[in-house]
XYZ file of C-alpha atoms in Angstrom:
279
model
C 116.823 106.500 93.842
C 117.846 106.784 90.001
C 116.885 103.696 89.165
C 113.156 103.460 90.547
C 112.204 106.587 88.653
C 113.272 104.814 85.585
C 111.171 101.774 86.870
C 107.976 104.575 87.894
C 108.085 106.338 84.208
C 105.296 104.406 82.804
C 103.193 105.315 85.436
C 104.601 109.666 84.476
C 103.071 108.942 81.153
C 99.395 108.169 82.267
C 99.071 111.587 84.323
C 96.155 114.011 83.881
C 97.038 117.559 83.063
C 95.152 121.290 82.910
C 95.914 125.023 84.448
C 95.586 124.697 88.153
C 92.108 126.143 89.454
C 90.840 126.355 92.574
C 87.773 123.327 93.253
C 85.485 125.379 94.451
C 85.625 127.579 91.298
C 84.988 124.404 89.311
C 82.231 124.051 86.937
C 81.534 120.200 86.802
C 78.892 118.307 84.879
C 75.894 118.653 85.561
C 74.751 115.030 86.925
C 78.625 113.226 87.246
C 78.765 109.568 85.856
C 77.775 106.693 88.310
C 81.065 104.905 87.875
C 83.927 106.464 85.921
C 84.350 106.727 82.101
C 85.711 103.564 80.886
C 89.063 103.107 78.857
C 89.161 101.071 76.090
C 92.542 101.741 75.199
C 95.854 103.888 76.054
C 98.287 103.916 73.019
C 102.162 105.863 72.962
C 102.562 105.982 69.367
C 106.479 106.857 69.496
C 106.362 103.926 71.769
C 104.917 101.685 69.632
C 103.079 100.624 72.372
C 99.450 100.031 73.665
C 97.394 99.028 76.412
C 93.557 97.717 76.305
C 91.160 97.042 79.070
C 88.375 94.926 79.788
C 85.906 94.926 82.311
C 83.839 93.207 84.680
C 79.775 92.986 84.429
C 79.706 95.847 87.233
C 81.825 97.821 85.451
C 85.211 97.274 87.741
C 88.351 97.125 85.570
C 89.040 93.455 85.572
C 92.268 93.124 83.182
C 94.697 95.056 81.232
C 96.744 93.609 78.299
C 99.986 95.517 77.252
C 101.419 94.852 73.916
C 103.846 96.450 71.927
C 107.277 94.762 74.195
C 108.843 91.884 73.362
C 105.767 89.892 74.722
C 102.314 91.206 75.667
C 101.306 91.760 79.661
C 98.685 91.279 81.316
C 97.811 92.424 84.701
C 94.596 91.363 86.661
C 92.156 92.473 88.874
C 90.563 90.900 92.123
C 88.093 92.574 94.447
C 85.944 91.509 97.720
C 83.330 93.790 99.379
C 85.713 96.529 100.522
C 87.406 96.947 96.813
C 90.249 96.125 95.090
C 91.493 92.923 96.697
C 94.606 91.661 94.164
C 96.600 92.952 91.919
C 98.874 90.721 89.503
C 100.920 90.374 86.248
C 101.661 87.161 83.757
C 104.924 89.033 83.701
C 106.044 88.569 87.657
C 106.114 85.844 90.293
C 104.898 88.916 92.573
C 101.995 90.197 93.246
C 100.285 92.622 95.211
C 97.444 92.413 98.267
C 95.264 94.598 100.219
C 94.140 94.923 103.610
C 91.001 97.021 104.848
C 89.704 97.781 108.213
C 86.799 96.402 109.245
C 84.698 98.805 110.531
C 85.656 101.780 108.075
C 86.731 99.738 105.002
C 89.784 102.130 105.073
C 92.351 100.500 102.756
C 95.411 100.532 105.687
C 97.910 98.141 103.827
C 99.227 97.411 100.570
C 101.301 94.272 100.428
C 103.866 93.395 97.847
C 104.336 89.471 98.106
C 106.120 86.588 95.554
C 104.413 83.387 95.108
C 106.039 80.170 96.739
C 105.958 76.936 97.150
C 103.048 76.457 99.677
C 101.845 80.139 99.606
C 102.985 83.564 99.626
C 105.729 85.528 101.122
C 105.122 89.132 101.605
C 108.327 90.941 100.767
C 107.532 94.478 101.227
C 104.609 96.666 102.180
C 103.141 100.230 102.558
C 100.821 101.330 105.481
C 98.098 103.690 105.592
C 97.537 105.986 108.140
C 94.716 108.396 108.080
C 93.568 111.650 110.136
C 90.432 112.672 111.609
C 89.209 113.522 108.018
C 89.670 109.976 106.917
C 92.349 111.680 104.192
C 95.845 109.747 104.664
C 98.353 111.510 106.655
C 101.667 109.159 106.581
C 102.436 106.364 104.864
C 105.138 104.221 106.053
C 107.551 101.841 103.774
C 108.696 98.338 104.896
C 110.549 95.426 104.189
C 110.272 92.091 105.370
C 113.437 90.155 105.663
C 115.150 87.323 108.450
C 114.396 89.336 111.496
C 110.953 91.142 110.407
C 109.378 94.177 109.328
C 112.309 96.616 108.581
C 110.951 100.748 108.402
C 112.559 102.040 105.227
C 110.910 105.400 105.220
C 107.905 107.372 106.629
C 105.965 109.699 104.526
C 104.113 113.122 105.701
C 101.342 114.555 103.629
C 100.137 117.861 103.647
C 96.914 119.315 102.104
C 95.761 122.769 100.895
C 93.298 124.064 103.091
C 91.118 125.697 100.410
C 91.087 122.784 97.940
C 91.683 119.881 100.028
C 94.156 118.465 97.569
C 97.505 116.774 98.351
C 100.400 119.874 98.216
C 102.977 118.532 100.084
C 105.296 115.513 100.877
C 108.587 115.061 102.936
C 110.208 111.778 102.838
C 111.986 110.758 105.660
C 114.596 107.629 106.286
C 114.381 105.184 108.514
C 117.106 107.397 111.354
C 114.396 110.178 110.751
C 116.145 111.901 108.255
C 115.268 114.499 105.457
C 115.511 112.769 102.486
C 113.432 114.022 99.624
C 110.197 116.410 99.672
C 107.171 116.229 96.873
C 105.670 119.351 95.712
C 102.857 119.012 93.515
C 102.205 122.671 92.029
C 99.680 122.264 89.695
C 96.405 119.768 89.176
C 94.543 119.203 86.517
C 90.958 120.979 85.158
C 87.632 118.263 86.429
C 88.178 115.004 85.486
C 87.001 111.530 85.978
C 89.123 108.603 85.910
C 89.397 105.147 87.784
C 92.237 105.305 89.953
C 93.879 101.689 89.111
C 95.075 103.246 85.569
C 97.642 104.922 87.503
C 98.482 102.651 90.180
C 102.220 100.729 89.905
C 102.317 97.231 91.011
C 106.042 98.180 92.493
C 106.214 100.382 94.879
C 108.896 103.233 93.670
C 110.021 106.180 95.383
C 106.802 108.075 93.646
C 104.454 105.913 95.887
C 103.560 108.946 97.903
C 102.021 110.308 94.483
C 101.157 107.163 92.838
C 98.887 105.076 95.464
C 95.885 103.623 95.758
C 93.900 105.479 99.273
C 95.831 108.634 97.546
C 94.362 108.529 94.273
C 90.980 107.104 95.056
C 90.654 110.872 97.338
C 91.922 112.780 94.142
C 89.095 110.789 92.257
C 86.261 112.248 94.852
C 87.667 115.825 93.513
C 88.184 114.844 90.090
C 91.875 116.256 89.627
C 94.981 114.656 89.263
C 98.299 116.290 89.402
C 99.752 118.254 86.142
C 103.238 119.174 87.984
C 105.192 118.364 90.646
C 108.966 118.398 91.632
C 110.787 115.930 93.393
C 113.871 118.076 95.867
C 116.351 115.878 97.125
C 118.016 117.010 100.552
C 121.423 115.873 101.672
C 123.741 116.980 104.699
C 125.158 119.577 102.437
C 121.531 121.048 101.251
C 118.840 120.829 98.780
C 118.719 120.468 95.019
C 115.816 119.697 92.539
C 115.959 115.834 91.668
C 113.185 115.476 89.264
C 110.455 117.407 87.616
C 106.947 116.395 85.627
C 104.486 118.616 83.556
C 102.179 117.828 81.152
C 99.493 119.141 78.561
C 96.649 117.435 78.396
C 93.309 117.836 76.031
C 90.067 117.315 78.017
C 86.620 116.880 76.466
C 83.146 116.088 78.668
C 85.858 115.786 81.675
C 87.513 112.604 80.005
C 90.936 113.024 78.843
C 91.356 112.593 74.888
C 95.177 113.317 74.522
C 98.122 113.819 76.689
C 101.620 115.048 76.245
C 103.968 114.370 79.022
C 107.086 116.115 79.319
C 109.601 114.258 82.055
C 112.402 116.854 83.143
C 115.698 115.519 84.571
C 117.958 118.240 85.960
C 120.729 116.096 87.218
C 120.879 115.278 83.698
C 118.935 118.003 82.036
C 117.367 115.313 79.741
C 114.203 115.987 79.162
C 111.519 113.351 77.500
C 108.401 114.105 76.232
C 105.751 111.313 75.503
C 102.309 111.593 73.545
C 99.699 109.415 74.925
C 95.879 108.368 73.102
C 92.900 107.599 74.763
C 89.827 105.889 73.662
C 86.953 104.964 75.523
């Protein structure tokens, strides 16, 4: 599991951050904006790294360009009349599809395919099942190999009953077994962002977090999370696998700066990462 959290840390050091507060104690804007406040740029100065955005005429994010690496990426955007259609990179053969239902629009499948000769082969994919309040209530992990869809693991999401916000995750593996369980213990103050910053084209073990039907509900409450811990569970016990918290400064309920502090106990490295925004 190591290694996809060091694949998923980019995505650690976009997160919002504030005290946790109860939503219905929340003192929003009066009037909230018709679409969301638009980036112009993201920039890790340790990093010596940026990223810029650009935009289509209805104000949907239509590319990103990374620079800052050995060579700059850029990552574009595709939508139809249900949303966000395709995702790619200049950087990967791979890219990444979506599939809506047709009477709800519900987003129920996110497909993670590599271009071939004569097409594309879909690889892996995550789907989408909702309950009666049209929030998502398991996801489930495949791969596609020789003999077909393979079940890797099936995710269960709880919500607080007050705020309506994800609390709770447990991981299971494809025998049915415990594996890991997300606790997110803290969201962020009000605050209005487009859900695609934060959305990884691979799909890492923080994909219960970090996904697209997930984050476009946290956008309808303006939050995101500020901390959560990642508890691994074996057939000996339980320990704590991985940890995230942040400080953030908000202003007009856009975030201005963000420090990220990413907590390894295994290790007990811990990393903190300043990140810039500018609109």
């Amino acid at each position: 599991m190591k290694k996809h959290f060091v694949c998923a840390t980019w995505v650690l050091v976009l997160i919002l951050t504030a005290c946790k507060k109860n939503i219905k104690e929340d003192a929003p804007l009066s009037g909230r904006r018709p679409v969301p406040p638009m980036l112009k740029q993201m920039k890790w100065p340790s990093l010596a790294r940026s990223t810029d955005f650009e935009y289509n005429p209805e104000s949907t994010l239509a590319k990103s360009t990374t620079t800052g690496g050995t060579s700059a990426i850029v990552r574009s955007y595709r939508y139809n009349s249900n949303g966000l259609d395709q995702m790619s990179s200049d950087a990967s053969l791979s890219l990444n599809t979506f599939e809506y239902e047709n009477q709800s629009h519900r987003l129920i499948r996110m497909n993670r395919a590599i271009r071939e000769a004569g097409g594309m082969r879909i690889y892996q994919f995550l789907e989408f099942i909702y309950d009666n309040n049209d929030k998502v209530s398991t996801i489930k992990f495949f791969k596609n190999n020789i003999i077909g869809a393979e079940l890797i693991s099936t995710i269960a999401i709880s919500y607080d009953t007050v705020t309506n916000l994800p609390s709770n995750m447990s991981m299971t593996d494809a025998q049915g077994k415990l594996a890991y369980i997300f606790n997110i213990t803290a969201y962020s103050d009000p605050v209005d962002f487009n859900p695609l910053y934060f959305l990884e084209e691979q799909i890492t073990e923080l994909f219960p977090i970090y996904n697209l039907p997930g984050l476009t509900h946290l956008t309808k409450l303006h939050k995101i999370p500020k901390v959560f811990e990642i508890t691994a569970v074996n057939g000996s016990g339980s320990y704590l696998y991985y940890k995230f918290d942040s400080q953030l400064t908000i202003d007009a309920e856009k975030i201005q700066k963000q420090i990220n502090k990413i907590i390894d106990p295994v290790t007990s490295v811990q990393t903190e990462i300043e990140v810039l925004f500018t609109y």
